[in-house]
CSV table of C-alpha atoms in Angstrom, one decimal:
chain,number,residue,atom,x,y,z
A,188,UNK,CA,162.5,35.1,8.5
A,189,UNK,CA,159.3,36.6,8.5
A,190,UNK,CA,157.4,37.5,11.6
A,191,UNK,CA,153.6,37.3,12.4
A,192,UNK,CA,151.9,40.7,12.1
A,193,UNK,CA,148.9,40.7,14.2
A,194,UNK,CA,146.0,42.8,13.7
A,195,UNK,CA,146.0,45.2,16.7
A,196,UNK,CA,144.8,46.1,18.6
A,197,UNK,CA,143.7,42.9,19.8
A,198,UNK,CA,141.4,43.5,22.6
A,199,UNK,CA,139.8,47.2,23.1
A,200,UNK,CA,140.1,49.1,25.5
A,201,UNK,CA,141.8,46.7,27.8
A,202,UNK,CA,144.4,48.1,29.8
A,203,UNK,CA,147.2,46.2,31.2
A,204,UNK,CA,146.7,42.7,29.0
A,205,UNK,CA,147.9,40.0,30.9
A,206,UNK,CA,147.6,36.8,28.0
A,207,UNK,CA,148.5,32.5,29.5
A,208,UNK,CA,148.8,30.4,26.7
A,209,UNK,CA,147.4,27.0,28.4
A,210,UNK,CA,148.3,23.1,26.9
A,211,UNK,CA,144.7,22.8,26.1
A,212,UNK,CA,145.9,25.4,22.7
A,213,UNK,CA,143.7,28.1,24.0
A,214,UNK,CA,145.2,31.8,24.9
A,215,UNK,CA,143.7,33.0,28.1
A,216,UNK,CA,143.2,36.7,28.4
A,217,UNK,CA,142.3,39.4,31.3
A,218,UNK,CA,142.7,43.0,31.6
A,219,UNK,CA,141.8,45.7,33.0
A,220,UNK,CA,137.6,46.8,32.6
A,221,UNK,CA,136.7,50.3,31.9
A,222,UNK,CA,134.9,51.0,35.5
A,223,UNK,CA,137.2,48.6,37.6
A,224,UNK,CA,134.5,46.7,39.4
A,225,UNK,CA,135.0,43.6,37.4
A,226,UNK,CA,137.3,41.0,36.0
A,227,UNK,CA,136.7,39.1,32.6
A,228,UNK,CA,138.0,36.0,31.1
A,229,UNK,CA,138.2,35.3,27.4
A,230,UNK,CA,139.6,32.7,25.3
A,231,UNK,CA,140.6,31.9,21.8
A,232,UNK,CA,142.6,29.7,19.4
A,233,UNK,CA,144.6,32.6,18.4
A,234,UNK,CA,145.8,36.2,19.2
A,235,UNK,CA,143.6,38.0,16.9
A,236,UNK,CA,140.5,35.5,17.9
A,237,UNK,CA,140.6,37.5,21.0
A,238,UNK,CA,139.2,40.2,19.6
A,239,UNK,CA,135.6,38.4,19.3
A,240,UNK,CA,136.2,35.7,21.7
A,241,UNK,CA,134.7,33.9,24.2
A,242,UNK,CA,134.2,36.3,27.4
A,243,UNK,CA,133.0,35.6,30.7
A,244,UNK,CA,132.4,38.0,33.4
A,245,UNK,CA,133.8,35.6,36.6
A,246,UNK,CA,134.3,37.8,39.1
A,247,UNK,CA,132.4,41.1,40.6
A,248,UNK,CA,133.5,43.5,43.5
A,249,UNK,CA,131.6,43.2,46.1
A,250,UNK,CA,129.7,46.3,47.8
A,251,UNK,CA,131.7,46.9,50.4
A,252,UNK,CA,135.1,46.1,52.0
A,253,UNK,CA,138.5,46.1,50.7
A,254,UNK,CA,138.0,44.3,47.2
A,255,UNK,CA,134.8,47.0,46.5
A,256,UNK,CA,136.9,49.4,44.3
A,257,UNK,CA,139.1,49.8,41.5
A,258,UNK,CA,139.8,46.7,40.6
A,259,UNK,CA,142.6,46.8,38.9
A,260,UNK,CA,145.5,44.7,36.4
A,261,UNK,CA,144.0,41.4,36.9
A,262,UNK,CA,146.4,38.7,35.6
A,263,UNK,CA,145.3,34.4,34.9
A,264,UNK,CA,147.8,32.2,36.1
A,265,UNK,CA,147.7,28.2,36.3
A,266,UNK,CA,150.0,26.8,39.0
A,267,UNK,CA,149.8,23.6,40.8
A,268,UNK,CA,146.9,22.8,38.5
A,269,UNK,CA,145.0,25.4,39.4
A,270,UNK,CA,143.7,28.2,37.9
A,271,UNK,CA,144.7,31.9,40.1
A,272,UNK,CA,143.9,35.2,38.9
A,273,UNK,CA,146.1,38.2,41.0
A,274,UNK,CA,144.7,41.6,41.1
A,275,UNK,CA,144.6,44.6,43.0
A,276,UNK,CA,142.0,46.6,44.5
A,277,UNK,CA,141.0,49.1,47.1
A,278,UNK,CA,137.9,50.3,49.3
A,279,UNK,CA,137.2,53.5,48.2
A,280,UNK,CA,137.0,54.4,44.9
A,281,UNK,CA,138.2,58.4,45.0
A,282,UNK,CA,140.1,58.7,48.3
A,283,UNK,CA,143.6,57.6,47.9
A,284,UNK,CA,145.9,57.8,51.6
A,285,UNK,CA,147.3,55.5,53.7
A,286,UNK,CA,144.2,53.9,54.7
A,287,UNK,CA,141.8,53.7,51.2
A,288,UNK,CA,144.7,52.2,49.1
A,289,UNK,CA,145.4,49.6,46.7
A,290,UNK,CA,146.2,45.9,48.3
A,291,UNK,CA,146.4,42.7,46.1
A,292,UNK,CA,144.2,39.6,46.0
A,293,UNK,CA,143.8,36.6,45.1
A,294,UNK,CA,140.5,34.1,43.1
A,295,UNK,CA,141.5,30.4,42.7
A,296,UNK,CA,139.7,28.2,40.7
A,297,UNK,CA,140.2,23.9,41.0
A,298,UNK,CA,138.0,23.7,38.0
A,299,UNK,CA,139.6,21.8,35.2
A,300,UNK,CA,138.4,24.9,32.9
A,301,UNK,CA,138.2,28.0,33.7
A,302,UNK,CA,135.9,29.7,31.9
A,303,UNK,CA,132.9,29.8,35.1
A,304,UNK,CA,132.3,31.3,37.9
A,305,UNK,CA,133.4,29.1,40.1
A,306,UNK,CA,136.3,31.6,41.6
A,307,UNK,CA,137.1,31.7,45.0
A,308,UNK,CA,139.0,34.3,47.0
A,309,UNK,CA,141.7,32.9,48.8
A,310,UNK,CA,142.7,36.2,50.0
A,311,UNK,CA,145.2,39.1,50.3
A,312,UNK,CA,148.8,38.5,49.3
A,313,UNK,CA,150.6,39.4,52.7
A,314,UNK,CA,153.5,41.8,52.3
A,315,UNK,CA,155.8,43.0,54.6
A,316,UNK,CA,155.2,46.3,54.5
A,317,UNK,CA,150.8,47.3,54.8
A,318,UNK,CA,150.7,49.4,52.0
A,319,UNK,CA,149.8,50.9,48.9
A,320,UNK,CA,150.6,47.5,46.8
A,321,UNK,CA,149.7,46.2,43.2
A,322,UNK,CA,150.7,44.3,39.8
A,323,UNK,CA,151.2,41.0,41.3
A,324,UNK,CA,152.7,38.2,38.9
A,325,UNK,CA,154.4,35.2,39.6
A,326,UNK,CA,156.8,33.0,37.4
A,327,UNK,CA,158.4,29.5,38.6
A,328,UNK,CA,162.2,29.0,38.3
A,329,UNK,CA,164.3,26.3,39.3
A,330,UNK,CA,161.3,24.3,40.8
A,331,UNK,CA,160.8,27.6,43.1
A,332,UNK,CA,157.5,29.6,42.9
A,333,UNK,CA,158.4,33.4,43.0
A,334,UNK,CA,156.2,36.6,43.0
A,335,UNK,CA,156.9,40.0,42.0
A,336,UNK,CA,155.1,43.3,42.3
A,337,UNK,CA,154.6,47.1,42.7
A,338,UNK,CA,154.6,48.8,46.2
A,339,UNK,CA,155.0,52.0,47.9
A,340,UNK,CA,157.4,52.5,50.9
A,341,UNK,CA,156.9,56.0,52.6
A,342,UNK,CA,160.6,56.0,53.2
A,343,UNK,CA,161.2,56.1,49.7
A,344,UNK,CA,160.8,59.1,47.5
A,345,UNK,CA,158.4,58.0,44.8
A,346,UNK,CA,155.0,56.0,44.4
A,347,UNK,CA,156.2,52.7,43.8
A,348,UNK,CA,159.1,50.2,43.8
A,349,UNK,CA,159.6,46.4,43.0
A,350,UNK,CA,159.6,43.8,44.9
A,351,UNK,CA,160.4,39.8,44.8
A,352,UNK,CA,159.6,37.0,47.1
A,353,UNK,CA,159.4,33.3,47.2
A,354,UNK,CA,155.7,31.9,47.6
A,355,UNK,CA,154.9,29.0,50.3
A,356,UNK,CA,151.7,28.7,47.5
A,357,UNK,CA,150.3,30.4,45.3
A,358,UNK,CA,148.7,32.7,48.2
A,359,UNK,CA,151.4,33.2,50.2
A,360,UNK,CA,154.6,34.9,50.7
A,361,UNK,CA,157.6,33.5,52.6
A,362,UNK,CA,161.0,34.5,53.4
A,363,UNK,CA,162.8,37.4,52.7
A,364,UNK,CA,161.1,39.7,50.3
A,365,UNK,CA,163.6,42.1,48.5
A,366,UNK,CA,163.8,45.3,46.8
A,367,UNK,CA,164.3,45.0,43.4
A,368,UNK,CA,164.2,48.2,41.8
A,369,UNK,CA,163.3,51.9,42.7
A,370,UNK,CA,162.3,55.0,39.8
A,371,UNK,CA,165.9,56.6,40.1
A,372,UNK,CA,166.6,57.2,36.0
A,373,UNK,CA,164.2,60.4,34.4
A,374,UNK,CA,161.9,58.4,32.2
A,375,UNK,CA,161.0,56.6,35.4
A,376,UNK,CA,159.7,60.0,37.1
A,377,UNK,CA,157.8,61.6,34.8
A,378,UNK,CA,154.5,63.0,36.3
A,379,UNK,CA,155.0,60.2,38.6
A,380,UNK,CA,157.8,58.1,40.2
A,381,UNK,CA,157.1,54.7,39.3
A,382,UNK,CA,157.8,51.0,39.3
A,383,UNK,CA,155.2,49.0,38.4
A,384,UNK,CA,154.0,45.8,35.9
A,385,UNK,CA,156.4,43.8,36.2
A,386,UNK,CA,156.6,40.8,33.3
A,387,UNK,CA,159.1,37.6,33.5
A,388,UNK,CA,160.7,36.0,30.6
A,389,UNK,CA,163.1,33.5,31.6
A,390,UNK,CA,165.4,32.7,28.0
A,391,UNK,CA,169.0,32.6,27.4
A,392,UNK,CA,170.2,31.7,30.2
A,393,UNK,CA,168.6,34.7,31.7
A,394,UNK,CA,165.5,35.7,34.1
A,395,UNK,CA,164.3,39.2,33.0
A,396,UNK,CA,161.9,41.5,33.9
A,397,UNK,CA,160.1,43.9,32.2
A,398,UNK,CA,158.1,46.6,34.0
A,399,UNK,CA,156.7,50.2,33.7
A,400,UNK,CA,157.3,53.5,34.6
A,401,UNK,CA,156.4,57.0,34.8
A,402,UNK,CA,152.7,58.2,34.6
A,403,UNK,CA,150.0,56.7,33.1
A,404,UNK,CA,149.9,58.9,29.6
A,405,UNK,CA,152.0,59.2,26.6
A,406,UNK,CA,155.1,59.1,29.3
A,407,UNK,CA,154.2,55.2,30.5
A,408,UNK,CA,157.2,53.0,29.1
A,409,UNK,CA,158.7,49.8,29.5
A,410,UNK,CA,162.3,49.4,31.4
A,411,UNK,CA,164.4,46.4,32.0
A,412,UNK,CA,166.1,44.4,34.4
A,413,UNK,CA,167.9,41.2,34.1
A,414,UNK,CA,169.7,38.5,35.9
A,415,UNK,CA,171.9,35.4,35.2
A,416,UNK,CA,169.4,32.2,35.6
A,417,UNK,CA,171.8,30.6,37.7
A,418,UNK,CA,172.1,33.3,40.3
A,419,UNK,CA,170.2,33.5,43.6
A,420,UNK,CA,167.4,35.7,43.0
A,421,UNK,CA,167.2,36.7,46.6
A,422,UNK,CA,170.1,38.5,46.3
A,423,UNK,CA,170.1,42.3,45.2
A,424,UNK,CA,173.7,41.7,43.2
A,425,UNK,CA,172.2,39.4,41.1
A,426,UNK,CA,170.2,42.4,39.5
A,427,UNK,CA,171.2,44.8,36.7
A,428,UNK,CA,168.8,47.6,35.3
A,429,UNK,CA,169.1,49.5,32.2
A,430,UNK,CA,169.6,52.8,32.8
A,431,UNK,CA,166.9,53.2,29.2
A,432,UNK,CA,163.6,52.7,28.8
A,433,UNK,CA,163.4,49.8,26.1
A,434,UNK,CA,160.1,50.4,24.9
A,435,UNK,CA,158.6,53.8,24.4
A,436,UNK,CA,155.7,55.7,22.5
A,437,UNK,CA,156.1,56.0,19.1
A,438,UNK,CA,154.7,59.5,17.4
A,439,UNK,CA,155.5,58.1,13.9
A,440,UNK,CA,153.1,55.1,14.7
A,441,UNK,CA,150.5,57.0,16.4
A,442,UNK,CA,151.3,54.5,20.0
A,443,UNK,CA,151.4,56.1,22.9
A,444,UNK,CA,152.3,55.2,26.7
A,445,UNK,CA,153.4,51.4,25.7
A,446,UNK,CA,153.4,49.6,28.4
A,447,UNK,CA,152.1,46.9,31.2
A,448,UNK,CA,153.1,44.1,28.8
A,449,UNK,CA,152.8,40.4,28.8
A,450,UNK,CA,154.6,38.1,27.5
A,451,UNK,CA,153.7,34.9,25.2
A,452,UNK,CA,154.2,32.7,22.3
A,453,UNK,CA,152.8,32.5,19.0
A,454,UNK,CA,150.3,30.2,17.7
A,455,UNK,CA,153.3,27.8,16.4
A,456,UNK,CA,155.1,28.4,19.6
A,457,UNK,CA,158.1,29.6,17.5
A,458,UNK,CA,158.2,33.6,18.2
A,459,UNK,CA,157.9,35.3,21.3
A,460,UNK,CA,155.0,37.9,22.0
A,461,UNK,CA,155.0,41.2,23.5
A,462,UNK,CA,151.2,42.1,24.7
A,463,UNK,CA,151.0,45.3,26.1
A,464,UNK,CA,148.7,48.4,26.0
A,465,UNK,CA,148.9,52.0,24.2
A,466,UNK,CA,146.7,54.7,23.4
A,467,UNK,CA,146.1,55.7,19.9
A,468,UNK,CA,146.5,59.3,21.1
A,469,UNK,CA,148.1,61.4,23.6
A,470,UNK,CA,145.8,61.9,26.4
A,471,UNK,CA,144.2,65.3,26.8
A,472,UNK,CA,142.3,67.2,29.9
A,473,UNK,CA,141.3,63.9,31.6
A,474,UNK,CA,142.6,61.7,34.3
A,475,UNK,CA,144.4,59.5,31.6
A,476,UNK,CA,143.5,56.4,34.3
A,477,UNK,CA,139.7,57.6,33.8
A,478,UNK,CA,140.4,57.5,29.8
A,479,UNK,CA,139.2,54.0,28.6
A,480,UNK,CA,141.4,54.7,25.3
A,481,UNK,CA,144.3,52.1,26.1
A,482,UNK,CA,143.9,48.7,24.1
A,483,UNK,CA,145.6,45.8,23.9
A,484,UNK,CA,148.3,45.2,21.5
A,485,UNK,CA,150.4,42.1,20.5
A,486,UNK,CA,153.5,42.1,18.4
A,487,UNK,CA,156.4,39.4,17.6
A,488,UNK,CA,160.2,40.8,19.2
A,489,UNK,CA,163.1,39.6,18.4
A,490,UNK,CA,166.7,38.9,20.3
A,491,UNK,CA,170.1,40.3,19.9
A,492,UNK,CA,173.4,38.5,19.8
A,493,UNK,CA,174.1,38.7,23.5
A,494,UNK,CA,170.6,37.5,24.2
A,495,UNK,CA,168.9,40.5,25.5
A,496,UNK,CA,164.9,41.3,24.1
A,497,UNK,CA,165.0,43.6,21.2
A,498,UNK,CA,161.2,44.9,21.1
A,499,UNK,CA,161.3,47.6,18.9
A,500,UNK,CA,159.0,50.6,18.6
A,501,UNK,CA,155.2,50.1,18.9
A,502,UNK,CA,153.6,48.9,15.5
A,503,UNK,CA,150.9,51.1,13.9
A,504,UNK,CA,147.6,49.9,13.2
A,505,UNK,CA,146.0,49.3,9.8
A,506,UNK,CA,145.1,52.1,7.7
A,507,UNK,CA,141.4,50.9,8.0
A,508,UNK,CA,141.8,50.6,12.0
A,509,UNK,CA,143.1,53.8,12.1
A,510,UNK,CA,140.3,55.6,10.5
A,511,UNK,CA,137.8,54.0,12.4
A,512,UNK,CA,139.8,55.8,15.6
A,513,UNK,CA,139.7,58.9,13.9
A,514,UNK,CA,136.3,58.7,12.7
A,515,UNK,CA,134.9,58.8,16.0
């Protein structure tokens, strides 16, 4: 069976891709901006219509306060009929310590389409712990609304672990909020100890989660963890983790640092899509999160016989796409 091939990268210089595929046939897409002060929206029929699609700017940091800076890993989200976007950012754009540090937010937007500005902040997502937090998602299982994300505890060696919580709504956490997973394997601790972007993908019987690790360079890759749908989620035994990374860069394909993925469908809702972002080269004598050289790619993945996500290696670009990288 042939897969779709899309024509990557889809979106440039778009870190962390975050793609909704709504009923109305339209795939909704938000990333990252080169600068961080801003979050766009576009929208298109297809995949590779994102590249030229629709865009709206709907949201701008403010001056001041704790939404001014870095905004970062915005994600769209439509729950209860009604549109959300999660993201994370701080209120200072160089200073990075207990008090100028990332917390996560929250726009929400009643408009039957979203593409205005018309967003509203609700607020900051509460967490147990105040501190250095990010990467928000959410995915709804077994008519409960859940949330997942990125967060440092001081007690912990390492920048940041996972998290899971039930939502009271889409604003709001309740109940107990656990610790999912913590960089303890090498590929997770490279330049940096790190848990982060987590992705849900609920199939076979099975709620997994992808999510990232290790600096934000050529070492960034995709781990996994997985439990049994029927399981209570709350509880830390319901959790496994592969000990590997299950997506990593690829020097044959020129991909590097793979990672902070989505997840959808195609445009016949037959294959399942990994969306995530890489850089066409290592990065060199730069802050790599100061290097706007991560895009957005998309690529069809497959399953194996026990029902587990087989993604592959990062797919190269075109010969022609390629080029135009080098060219410049």
């Amino acid at each position: 069976m042939k897969k779709t091939m899309y024509m990557n990268p889809i979106v440039l210089e778009r870190a962390d891709p975050w793609i909704y595929k709504h009923t109305d046939g339209y795939y909704y897409f938000t990333g990252s901006l080169p600068g961080y002060q801003s979050i766009e929206v576009r929208r298109a029929k297809t995949i590779d219509g994102l590249k030229e699609a629709e865009t709206l700017l709907v949201w701008h940091a403010p001056e001041t306060g704790p939404m001014s800076q870095l905004i970062w890993a915005p994600e769209i989200h439509y729950i209860q009929e009604k549109w959300y976007i999660y993201f994370a950012a701080s209120d200072h754009a160089e200073i990075r310590d207990r008090e100028h540090h990332h917390r996560m937010f929250v726009l929400e937007n009643s408009s039957i389409d979203p593409m205005n500005t018309d967003w509203e902040v609700k607020g900051q997502i509460i967490t147990a712990a105040d501190t250095f937090s990010l990467d928000g998602t959410t995915f709804t299982h077994q008519g409960k609304l859940y949330y997942v994300w990125a967060q440092l505890d001081p007690r912990i060696p390492g920048n940041s672990n996972l998290y899971l919580s039930e939502m009271a709504n889409p604003w709001t956490l309740t109940g107990k909020q656990l610790l999912l997973a913590i960089p303890e394997f090498p590929w997770e601790k490279r330049g940096f100890s790190v848990n982060e972007g987590p992705a849900v993908l609920i199939r076979n019987g099975k709620v997994f989660i992808t999510y990232s690790g290790s600096a934000t360079d050529e070492n960034y890759a995709m781990g996994l963890l997985w439990a049994e749908a029927s399981a209570d989620l709350l509880d830390g035994y319901s959790w496994h983790k592969h000990s590997e990374p299950v997506f990593v860069s690829s020097e044959e394909n020129k991909q590097f640092g793979p990672g902070h993925n989505s997840f959808t469908l195609s445009e016949d809702g037959q294959e399942d899509v990994l969306v995530y972002h890489a850089r066409p080269e290592k990065n060199e004598g730069i802050d790599p999160l100061n290097n706007p050289n991560r895009h957005a790619n998309a690529q069809v993945f497959s399953w194996d016989t026990e029902g587990f996500p087989v993604f592959g290696e990062p797919v190269a670009y075109a010969a022609d796409v390629r080029a135009s990288f080098q060219a410049k």
